[in-house]
Coordinates of C-alpha atoms and ligand atoms in Angstrom, one line a residue:
M254 CA -64.5 210.1 60.1
I255 CA -63.0 211.6 57.5
Q256 CA -60.3 214.2 58.3
I257 CA -60.0 216.5 55.4
Q258 CA -57.4 219.4 56.9
A259 CA -58.3 222.6 55.5
F260 CA -55.3 222.3 53.0
E261 CA -53.3 225.6 51.6
M262 CA -53.5 224.2 47.8
F263 CA -50.5 225.7 47.0
L264 CA -48.1 223.3 48.6
S265 CA -46.6 221.8 45.6
S266 CA -42.9 222.4 45.1
P267 CA -42.1 222.1 41.3
A268 CA -39.4 220.0 42.2
C269 CA -41.8 217.3 43.5
K270 CA -44.1 215.7 40.8
I271 CA -45.7 213.1 42.4
E272 CA -46.5 214.5 45.7
V273 CA -49.2 216.8 44.4
P274 CA -52.2 218.8 46.1
E275 CA -54.5 216.9 43.8
R276 CA -53.9 213.8 45.8
L277 CA -56.1 215.1 48.5
T278 CA -58.7 216.6 46.2
V279 CA -59.5 213.6 44.1
S280 CA -59.7 211.3 47.2
H281 CA -62.3 213.5 48.7
E282 CA -63.8 214.3 45.8
A283 CA -64.4 210.2 45.1
L284 CA -65.7 209.9 48.9
V285 CA -68.2 212.3 48.0
Q286 CA -69.2 211.4 44.5
S287 CA -69.5 207.7 46.4
G288 CA -71.7 209.4 48.9
L289 CA -69.5 207.9 51.5
A290 CA -68.7 211.4 53.0
D291 CA -72.1 212.2 53.7
R292 CA -71.9 209.0 56.2
C293 CA -68.9 209.8 57.9
V294 CA -68.1 212.6 60.6
S295 CA -65.6 215.4 60.0
I296 CA -64.0 216.7 63.0
P297 CA -62.1 220.1 63.1
V298 CA -58.1 219.9 62.4
R299 CA -55.7 221.3 64.8
E300 CA -51.8 222.2 64.2
A301 CA -49.9 219.9 66.5
T302 CA -48.0 221.7 69.4
D303 CA -44.4 221.9 69.8
A304 CA -45.0 219.6 73.0
D305 CA -46.9 217.1 70.4
I306 CA -43.9 217.2 67.6
L307 CA -41.0 216.6 70.6
L308 CA -43.0 213.6 71.1
V309 CA -40.9 212.0 68.3
H310 CA -38.8 214.9 67.0
S311 CA -35.6 217.0 68.9
E312 CA -35.6 220.4 69.4
E313 CA -32.9 221.6 67.1
Y314 CA -34.6 219.7 64.2
L315 CA -38.1 221.6 65.1
E316 CA -36.3 224.8 65.7
A317 CA -34.9 224.6 62.3
V318 CA -38.2 223.8 60.6
K319 CA -39.6 226.7 62.4
K320 CA -37.2 228.9 60.2
T321 CA -38.2 227.8 57.3
P322 CA -41.2 230.0 56.3
Y323 CA -38.9 233.1 56.6
M324 CA -36.3 231.7 54.6
T325 CA -35.6 233.1 50.9
L326 CA -35.9 230.4 48.2
E327 CA -32.1 230.2 48.3
D328 CA -32.1 229.4 52.1
L329 CA -34.8 226.7 51.4
K330 CA -33.0 225.0 48.8
E331 CA -29.9 224.9 50.9
F332 CA -32.0 223.7 53.7
T333 CA -33.8 220.9 51.7
L334 CA -30.3 219.5 50.1
Q335 CA -29.2 218.2 53.9
Y336 CA -32.2 215.7 53.4
G337 CA -33.0 213.2 51.1
D338 CA -36.0 213.6 48.4
V339 CA -37.9 216.2 50.7
Y340 CA -39.0 219.3 49.5
F341 CA -39.5 222.6 51.5
H342 CA -41.8 225.2 50.6
P343 CA -42.6 228.1 53.1
N344 CA -45.8 226.8 53.9
I345 CA -44.6 223.3 54.8
Y346 CA -44.3 223.9 58.4
H347 CA -47.6 224.9 58.7
C348 CA -49.2 222.2 56.5
A349 CA -46.9 219.4 58.3
K350 CA -48.3 220.7 61.9
L351 CA -51.9 220.4 60.5
A352 CA -51.0 216.8 59.1
A353 CA -49.7 216.0 62.7
G354 CA -52.6 217.7 64.2
A355 CA -54.9 216.1 62.1
A356 CA -53.9 212.3 63.1
L357 CA -53.9 213.6 66.9
Q358 CA -57.5 214.6 66.4
L359 CA -58.3 211.3 65.0
V360 CA -56.8 209.5 67.9
D361 CA -58.8 211.6 70.4
S362 CA -62.0 211.0 68.9
V363 CA -61.5 207.3 68.6
M364 CA -59.7 207.0 72.3
T365 CA -63.0 209.0 73.5
G366 CA -65.4 207.3 71.9
K367 CA -66.7 209.9 69.9
V368 CA -66.1 207.7 66.7
R369 CA -65.5 204.0 66.3
N370 CA -62.3 204.4 63.9
G371 CA -61.4 206.8 61.4
M372 CA -59.1 207.9 58.5
A373 CA -57.0 211.2 58.3
L374 CA -56.5 212.4 54.8
V375 CA -53.5 214.6 55.2
R376 CA -50.4 216.0 53.1
P377 CA -47.4 216.1 53.7
P378 CA -46.9 212.7 54.8
G379 CA -45.1 211.3 57.5
H380 CA -43.5 207.7 57.9
H381 CA -40.1 208.7 56.6
S382 CA -39.2 211.3 58.7
M383 CA -36.7 210.8 61.5
R384 CA -36.1 212.3 65.0
S385 CA -34.0 215.2 63.4
A386 CA -34.5 214.7 59.8
A387 CA -36.9 215.0 56.9
S388 CA -36.8 212.4 54.4
G389 CA -39.1 211.2 51.4
F390 CA -41.5 214.0 51.6
C391 CA -42.0 213.6 55.2
V392 CA -41.4 216.5 57.8
F393 CA -42.9 215.3 61.2
N394 CA -43.7 211.5 61.7
N395 CA -47.5 211.7 62.2
V396 CA -48.1 208.4 62.9
A397 CA -45.2 207.8 65.3
I398 CA -46.3 211.1 67.1
A399 CA -50.0 209.7 67.2
A400 CA -48.5 206.2 68.6
R401 CA -46.4 208.3 71.6
Y402 CA -49.5 210.5 72.0
A403 CA -52.3 208.0 72.6
K404 CA -49.9 206.3 75.1
Q405 CA -49.0 209.4 77.0
K406 CA -52.3 211.0 77.1
Y407 CA -54.6 207.8 77.2
G408 CA -52.3 205.4 78.8
V409 CA -52.4 202.9 75.7
K410 CA -50.1 199.9 76.7
R411 CA -49.6 198.5 73.2
V412 CA -50.1 200.2 69.9
L413 CA -49.9 198.6 66.5
I414 CA -48.7 200.1 63.5
V415 CA -49.5 198.7 60.3
D416 CA -47.6 200.5 57.4
W417 CA -49.0 199.0 54.2
D418 CA -47.4 202.0 52.3
I419 CA -44.9 200.7 49.5
H420 CA -41.7 202.4 51.0
H421 CA -40.2 201.4 54.1
G422 CA -41.2 203.8 57.1
Q423 CA -37.8 204.0 58.5
G424 CA -38.2 206.9 60.6
V425 CA -41.0 204.9 62.4
Q426 CA -38.8 201.7 62.8
Y427 CA -36.0 204.1 64.1
S428 CA -38.6 205.7 66.7
F429 CA -39.8 202.0 68.4
E430 CA -37.3 199.6 67.6
D431 CA -36.2 199.3 71.3
D432 CA -40.0 199.7 72.4
P433 CA -41.9 196.6 73.0
S434 CA -44.9 198.8 73.6
V435 CA -45.3 199.8 70.0
L436 CA -45.3 196.7 66.9
Y437 CA -44.2 198.3 63.8
F438 CA -45.1 195.9 60.9
S439 CA -44.1 197.3 57.4
W440 CA -44.2 195.7 54.0
H441 CA -41.9 197.5 51.1
R442 CA -40.6 197.6 47.6
Y443 CA -37.0 196.2 48.3
E444 CA -35.3 194.4 45.5
H445 CA -32.7 193.2 47.5
Q446 CA -31.9 197.0 48.8
K447 CA -32.1 198.3 45.2
F448 CA -35.1 200.2 45.7
W449 CA -35.6 203.7 48.1
P450 CA -34.5 204.2 50.6
Q451 CA -31.7 201.6 50.1
L452 CA -31.4 200.9 53.7
R453 CA -30.0 197.5 54.9
E454 CA -31.9 197.8 57.9
S455 CA -35.1 197.5 55.9
D456 CA -34.7 193.6 55.9
F457 CA -36.2 191.2 57.3
D458 CA -33.8 190.6 59.7
S459 CA -34.3 193.9 61.7
V460 CA -36.4 192.6 64.1
G461 CA -35.8 195.4 66.5
K462 CA -33.3 196.0 69.3
N463 CA -32.9 195.4 73.0
K464 CA -36.0 195.3 75.0
G465 CA -37.8 195.6 71.4
V466 CA -36.6 192.6 69.9
G467 CA -39.3 191.0 68.1
F468 CA -41.6 194.1 67.9
N469 CA -40.4 195.3 64.5
I470 CA -41.3 193.2 61.6
N471 CA -39.9 194.2 57.9
V472 CA -41.6 192.1 54.8
P473 CA -38.9 193.0 51.7
W474 CA -40.5 192.7 48.4
N475 CA -38.1 191.7 46.6
K476 CA -39.8 192.0 43.1
V477 CA -42.5 194.3 41.7
G478 CA -46.1 193.0 40.6
M479 CA -47.3 191.4 43.7
Q480 CA -50.8 190.9 43.6
N481 CA -53.5 190.5 46.1
S482 CA -52.9 186.9 47.1
D483 CA -49.2 188.2 48.0
Y484 CA -50.5 190.7 50.8
L485 CA -53.4 188.3 52.0
S486 CA -50.8 185.7 52.3
I487 CA -48.7 188.0 54.7
F488 CA -51.9 189.2 56.4
C489 CA -53.0 185.5 57.4
H490 CA -49.6 183.7 57.9
L491 CA -47.7 186.4 59.7
L492 CA -49.4 190.1 60.5
L493 CA -52.8 188.6 62.1
P494 CA -51.2 185.7 64.1
V495 CA -49.0 188.3 65.6
A496 CA -51.1 190.9 65.7
Y497 CA -53.6 188.6 67.9
E498 CA -50.9 187.6 70.1
F499 CA -49.8 191.0 70.5
N500 CA -53.1 192.0 71.4
P501 CA -53.0 195.8 70.9
D502 CA -55.1 198.6 72.6
L503 CA -55.2 200.8 69.4
V504 CA -54.2 200.2 65.9
L505 CA -52.5 203.1 63.7
V506 CA -52.4 202.3 60.0
C507 CA -49.6 204.3 57.8
A508 CA -52.0 204.1 54.8
G509 CA -50.2 204.5 52.0
F510 CA -51.7 203.4 48.7
D511 CA -48.4 203.4 46.2
S512 CA -48.8 199.6 47.0
A513 CA -51.5 199.8 44.7
I514 CA -51.7 198.6 41.0
G515 CA -51.0 201.8 38.5
D516 CA -48.7 203.4 41.4
P517 CA -45.4 204.6 39.4
E518 CA -43.5 204.2 42.4
G519 CA -44.9 200.8 43.8
E520 CA -45.3 199.0 40.2
M521 CA -47.3 196.5 42.2
C522 CA -50.5 194.9 40.8
A523 CA -52.6 194.3 44.2
T524 CA -56.3 196.0 43.0
P525 CA -57.5 198.7 45.4
D526 CA -60.7 196.2 46.6
I527 CA -57.7 194.4 48.7
F528 CA -57.6 197.8 51.0
A529 CA -61.1 196.8 51.9
H530 CA -59.8 193.3 53.3
L531 CA -56.8 194.5 54.7
T532 CA -58.7 197.0 56.8
H533 CA -61.6 194.7 57.5
L534 CA -59.1 192.2 58.9
L535 CA -57.7 194.9 61.0
M536 CA -61.1 195.9 62.4
N537 CA -61.3 193.2 65.2
L538 CA -58.4 194.2 67.1
A539 CA -58.5 196.6 69.6
G540 CA -61.9 196.6 70.2
G541 CA -62.2 198.3 66.6
K542 CA -60.0 201.2 67.6
L543 CA -58.0 202.1 64.2
C544 CA -57.2 205.5 62.9
A545 CA -55.5 205.3 59.3
V546 CA -53.4 208.0 58.3
L547 CA -52.7 208.8 54.5
E548 CA -49.0 208.5 53.5
G549 CA -48.2 207.8 50.1
G550 CA -50.3 207.1 46.8
Y551 CA -49.6 208.6 43.2
N552 CA -51.6 207.1 40.6
L553 CA -54.8 209.3 41.3
T554 CA -57.1 206.9 39.9
S555 CA -56.0 203.8 42.1
L556 CA -55.5 206.5 45.3
A557 CA -59.3 207.3 45.1
Q558 CA -60.2 204.2 44.6
S559 CA -58.4 202.6 47.3
V560 CA -59.1 205.3 49.9
C561 CA -62.9 204.8 49.3
Q562 CA -62.4 200.9 49.5
T563 CA -60.8 201.3 53.0
V564 CA -63.5 204.3 54.3
Q565 CA -66.2 202.0 53.2
T566 CA -64.9 199.0 55.1
L567 CA -64.3 201.6 58.1
L568 CA -68.1 202.6 57.9
G569 CA -69.0 198.7 58.4
D570 CA -70.0 197.7 54.8
P571 CA -69.7 194.3 53.6
A572 CA -65.9 193.9 51.8
P573 CA -66.2 193.1 47.8
P574 CA -65.2 189.7 46.6
P575 CA -61.2 189.7 46.3
A576 CA -60.1 189.9 43.0
N577 CA -57.7 187.3 41.5
L578 CA -56.6 185.1 44.3
D579 CA -54.5 182.8 42.8
G580 CA -51.7 182.3 44.9
P581 CA -48.8 183.9 46.4
C582 CA -45.6 184.3 44.0
K583 CA -42.2 182.3 44.7
S584 CA -40.5 185.7 45.8
A585 CA -43.4 186.7 48.4
L586 CA -43.2 183.1 49.9
D587 CA -39.5 183.5 50.0
S588 CA -39.9 186.7 51.9
L589 CA -42.8 185.2 54.0
H590 CA -40.7 182.5 55.1
C591 CA -37.8 184.6 56.0
V592 CA -39.6 186.4 58.3
R593 CA -41.4 184.1 59.5
S594 CA -38.1 182.5 60.4
A595 CA -36.8 185.6 61.8
H596 CA -39.4 186.1 64.3
R597 CA -40.0 182.4 65.2
Q598 CA -38.4 183.0 68.6
Y599 CA -40.2 186.2 69.7
W600 CA -43.9 185.1 68.7
S601 CA -45.6 181.7 70.0
C602 CA -47.8 181.6 67.1
L603 CA -44.5 181.4 64.6
K604 CA -42.6 179.0 66.7
H605 CA -43.2 176.0 64.5
A606 CA -42.0 178.3 61.5
E607 CA -38.7 176.5 61.3
E608 CA -40.4 173.1 60.4
E609 CA -41.5 174.5 57.0
E610 CA -40.4 172.3 54.0
E611 CA -40.3 173.7 50.5
E612 CA -43.4 174.1 48.5
K613 CA -43.6 173.8 44.7
T614 CA -44.7 177.2 43.5
L615 CA -44.5 179.0 40.1
D616 CA -42.7 182.6 40.2
K617 CA -45.1 184.9 39.0
G618 CA -43.3 188.2 40.3
E619 CA -41.7 190.6 37.3
E620 CA -38.6 192.6 37.1
G621 CA -38.8 195.9 38.0
N622 CA -38.9 199.1 35.6
S623 CA -42.3 197.2 33.9
I624 CA -43.3 200.4 31.6
E625 CA -46.6 199.4 30.2
E626 CA -49.4 201.1 31.5
K627 CA -51.4 199.1 33.8
V628 CA -55.5 199.1 33.6
W629 CA -57.7 197.2 35.7
P630 CA -61.4 197.2 36.5
E631 CA -63.1 199.7 38.5
P632 CA -63.9 198.1 42.1
P633 CA -67.3 196.3 41.8
K634 CA -70.3 198.7 43.5
R635 CA -70.6 197.3 47.2
V636 CA -74.1 197.3 48.1
T637 CA -74.9 199.1 51.6
P638 CA -77.6 196.8 52.9
T639 CA -80.9 198.6 54.3
I640 CA -81.4 195.8 56.7
R641 CA -78.1 194.5 58.0
T642 CA -78.8 191.7 60.4
A643 CA -82.4 189.8 60.5
V644 CA -82.5 187.8 63.4
V645 CA -84.9 184.7 63.4
L646 CA -85.8 183.6 67.2
P647 CA -87.9 181.3 68.9
D648 CA -90.3 182.9 71.2
G649 CA -89.1 183.7 74.6
V650 CA -85.9 185.1 73.2
T651 CA -85.7 188.9 73.0
C652 CA -84.5 190.3 69.8
P653 CA -81.0 192.1 70.8
D654 CA -80.9 195.6 69.8
G655 CA -77.5 196.2 70.5
C656 CA -74.0 194.4 71.6
K657 CA -73.3 193.2 74.9
R658 CA -70.5 194.5 76.8
F659 CA -67.7 191.9 77.9
S660 CA -65.1 192.3 80.8
S661 CA -61.4 192.1 79.7
S662 CA -60.0 188.4 79.6
E663 CA -58.5 188.6 82.7
D664 CA -61.3 188.7 84.4
L665 CA -62.9 185.6 83.0
D666 CA -63.5 182.7 85.7
P667 CA -60.5 179.9 86.0
L668 CA -62.4 177.6 83.9
I669 CA -62.9 179.5 80.8
I670 CA -59.0 180.9 81.2
S671 CA -58.3 176.8 80.9
K672 CA -59.8 177.1 77.9
L673 CA -57.9 180.1 76.6
N674 CA -55.2 177.4 75.4
D675 CA -57.7 176.0 73.0
V676 CA -58.5 179.5 72.2
S677 CA -54.9 180.4 71.1
G678 CA -54.9 177.0 69.1
F679 CA -58.5 177.9 67.6
M680 CA -57.4 181.1 66.4
H681 CA -54.1 179.6 65.1
A682 CA -56.4 177.5 62.9
V683 CA -58.5 180.3 62.0
L684 CA -56.0 182.9 60.8
G685 CA -53.6 180.3 59.3
L686 CA -55.7 177.7 58.0
L687 CA -59.5 178.8 58.0
L688 CA -59.4 182.5 56.5
P689 CA -57.0 181.8 53.8
L690 CA -58.6 178.6 52.7
A691 CA -62.0 180.5 52.7
Y692 CA -60.6 183.6 51.0
E693 CA -59.1 181.0 48.0
Y694 CA -62.4 179.4 47.7
D695 CA -64.4 182.9 47.8
P696 CA -67.6 181.5 48.8
T697 CA -71.1 183.5 48.0
L698 CA -72.5 182.4 51.4
V699 CA -71.1 181.5 54.6
L700 CA -73.2 179.4 56.8
L701 CA -71.7 179.5 60.4
V702 CA -73.1 176.6 62.7
R703 CA -72.5 176.9 66.2
M704 CA -72.6 173.4 67.9
S705 CA -73.2 173.6 71.6
D706 CA -70.7 171.4 72.5
A707 CA -68.3 173.6 70.6
G708 CA -66.8 174.9 74.1
L709 CA -66.4 178.0 72.7
C710 CA -66.1 181.2 74.6
E711 CA -68.3 183.9 73.4
I712 CA -65.5 186.2 72.3
V713 CA -63.9 184.0 70.1
W714 CA -67.1 183.2 68.6
Q715 CA -67.5 186.9 67.8
Q716 CA -64.2 187.1 66.5
L717 CA -64.7 184.5 64.1
T718 CA -68.2 185.7 63.0
G719 CA -66.5 189.1 62.7
L720 CA -63.3 187.6 60.6
L721 CA -65.7 185.7 58.0
Q722 CA -67.8 188.5 57.3
G723 CA -65.1 189.9 55.0
L724 CA -66.0 186.9 53.0
A725 CA -69.1 186.2 50.6
Q726 CA -69.6 190.2 50.8
G727 CA -70.9 189.9 54.0
H728 CA -73.5 187.0 53.4
M729 CA -73.6 185.1 56.6
L730 CA -76.1 182.8 57.8
V731 CA -75.9 181.5 61.7
L732 CA -77.2 178.7 62.9
M733 CA -77.6 178.1 66.5
Q734 CA -78.3 174.9 68.9
D735 CA -81.4 175.6 71.1
G736 CA -79.6 175.9 74.3
E737 CA -77.3 178.9 72.8
K738 CA -79.9 181.7 73.8
E739 CA -76.8 183.8 75.8
C740 CA -75.0 183.8 72.6
V741 CA -77.7 185.5 70.4
G742 CA -76.7 188.9 71.6
P743 CA -73.0 188.4 71.1
T744 CA -73.7 187.1 67.5
A745 CA -75.9 189.6 66.5
S746 CA -73.4 192.6 67.5
S747 CA -71.0 190.9 65.3
L748 CA -73.3 190.6 62.6
L749 CA -74.5 194.2 63.0
G750 CA -71.0 195.3 62.4
Y751 CA -70.1 196.2 65.9
P752 CA -66.0 194.7 66.8
A753 CA -65.5 192.1 68.7
P754 CA -64.0 192.3 72.1
S755 CA -60.2 191.6 72.4
L756 CA -59.2 188.3 73.5
G757 CA -56.6 189.8 75.6
Q758 CA -53.0 188.4 75.9
L759 CA -53.2 184.8 74.5
P760 CA -51.0 182.3 75.8
A761 CA -49.0 179.8 73.1
P762 CA -51.3 177.7 71.4
L763 CA -50.6 174.0 72.7
P764 CA -48.3 172.1 70.8
E765 CA -50.7 169.2 69.9
D766 CA -53.3 171.9 68.7
V767 CA -50.2 173.5 66.4
A768 CA -49.2 169.9 65.3
S769 CA -52.8 169.1 64.2
I770 CA -53.2 172.4 62.6
E771 CA -49.7 172.3 60.7
S772 CA -50.2 168.8 59.4
L773 CA -53.9 169.8 57.6
R774 CA -52.5 172.6 56.5
H775 CA -49.2 170.9 55.0
R776 CA -51.9 168.1 53.4
L777 CA -54.1 170.6 51.8
K778 CA -51.5 173.3 50.4
A779 CA -51.1 171.6 47.3
D780 CA -54.3 172.4 46.1
W781 CA -54.9 175.4 48.7
K782 CA -52.1 177.8 47.4
L783 CA -52.9 180.9 50.1
L784 CA -52.1 178.3 52.5
Q785 CA -48.5 178.1 51.3
T786 CA -45.9 179.9 53.7
T787 CA -42.6 179.1 52.1
G788 CA -41.1 179.1 48.6
D789 CA -39.6 176.3 46.8
F790 CA -35.9 177.4 46.6
T791 CA -35.3 175.0 43.7
T792 CA -36.5 176.5 40.2
Ligands
FKS17 N1 -34.6 209.6 44.7 C1 -35.0 208.3 44.2 C2 -36.6 208.5 44.2 C3 -36.8 209.0 45.6 N2 -38.5 208.6 45.6 C4 -38.8 209.1 47.1 C5 -40.0 208.4 47.6 C6 -40.7 208.9 48.7 C7 -41.9 208.1 49.1 C8 -43.2 208.8 50.0 C9 -43.6 207.9 50.6 O1 -44.8 207.6 49.7 O2 -43.3 206.5 51.6 C10 -44.4 208.7 51.6 F1 -45.6 207.7 52.1 F2 -44.0 209.1 52.5 F3 -45.4 209.7 50.8
ZN18 ZN1 -44.6 205.4 49.8

């Protein structure tokens, strides 16, 4: 579902060169040109109400912003000076209500099942705005309001917010740092606090407060030039294990694309196709309920390409082969190690993190302020298969035409629950070992063989089938033993692109499972760089 808000195009302040109206028009135009727009549902935008906005912001802040349409340009300038890097325009209050309202419309559409997932292409962005202050082009915190709204209106218990914008969404962090029901994950250009907004609390040791400890995860990028491998490593060895343990009911993405190559703010080197994989890897959480809301992204070419890569994956199309996976750089591994260590006491999937030893890595990160113009190949054309899933079946087994619904894991009988520990260990192996290794191997075909003695309950099998479709452009062959008839339906639903049911709250993986997985990972990581989780502190 694409949400293009009816946008007054003249909202551009001369003072702000990069947050320009063209960001939305080029993104929408690219979706139209690529044929993706026609495959989406568009829903009407609405203004956020005062009540919506007051879910996050204070009365005095809202009342102050309400006055801006009637201010003289002088008063506006005066009003703006009290905030950092935000540009008020007589029309920005109206637009900010539309941006927040669009995010809420998207939440309504996903939570009511009208659509499976979606993206709201909005301006102004939101993740820097705080309870009583605007900041960094942001007026109302669209995603923070959406999280509170989902909890209040739909009784959502746990919300995961993934902020892949290249700036730290301090506004989101402040909103939820003592709230264990909202897990906020952000990576951001930091350069040891030299990069905007230059906050001490953007570093990896800000883990949340009081009841919220462990539910705020900051990954600082202390060098520019981060590549696809760096982003994938963080997903496989940090975000995904924690996200599966957290078991969210809804995933919100602060979808900023200034973390892509060519962006003047981010100065990173990850190519637009990586967002297809980042999106895909989040789509089996929360039963597929995912709302992406645009934040930053200032290189109009990479912004448009990245938006298309994200939307095409939300539509269920196979992911492209990930470009240039040559392993994470030392700086990224140092950050990964610091964050995993800071959080090991809060997450059982990270409990063993302190046992890491150093790895031999070379440091490819560059110093900031690189001035050369970045060029990159257009993402490869992604085919939309006409026949998505062919099923060869022995007679007597009907061909499934949809997916079988599962009850939540709480209803599973005791026998299967006793297996859940194996499931935790299994997911630990899939996320931290199989996935990174498979991405680095970059196969052209995935052959998935289900041995009947695998003892894997079907939901885990569906998660596995779903996750592995990010590889080999979705070319997957599943072989099953004769006695697995009841697994044909769930397997077919995953192959058809239906999100796998949630695994529920996973207990800690068995120590012996972790030990065997970790020893295998330590053995293999000399040859498979995506298995590394710490940098070598000696040069
Ligand atoms: N005075 C030094 C440069 C200030 N640079 C401000 C950058 C704002 C970034 C905004 C964003 O990209 O994070 C958002 F997603 F919110 F749009
Ligand atoms: Zn940004």
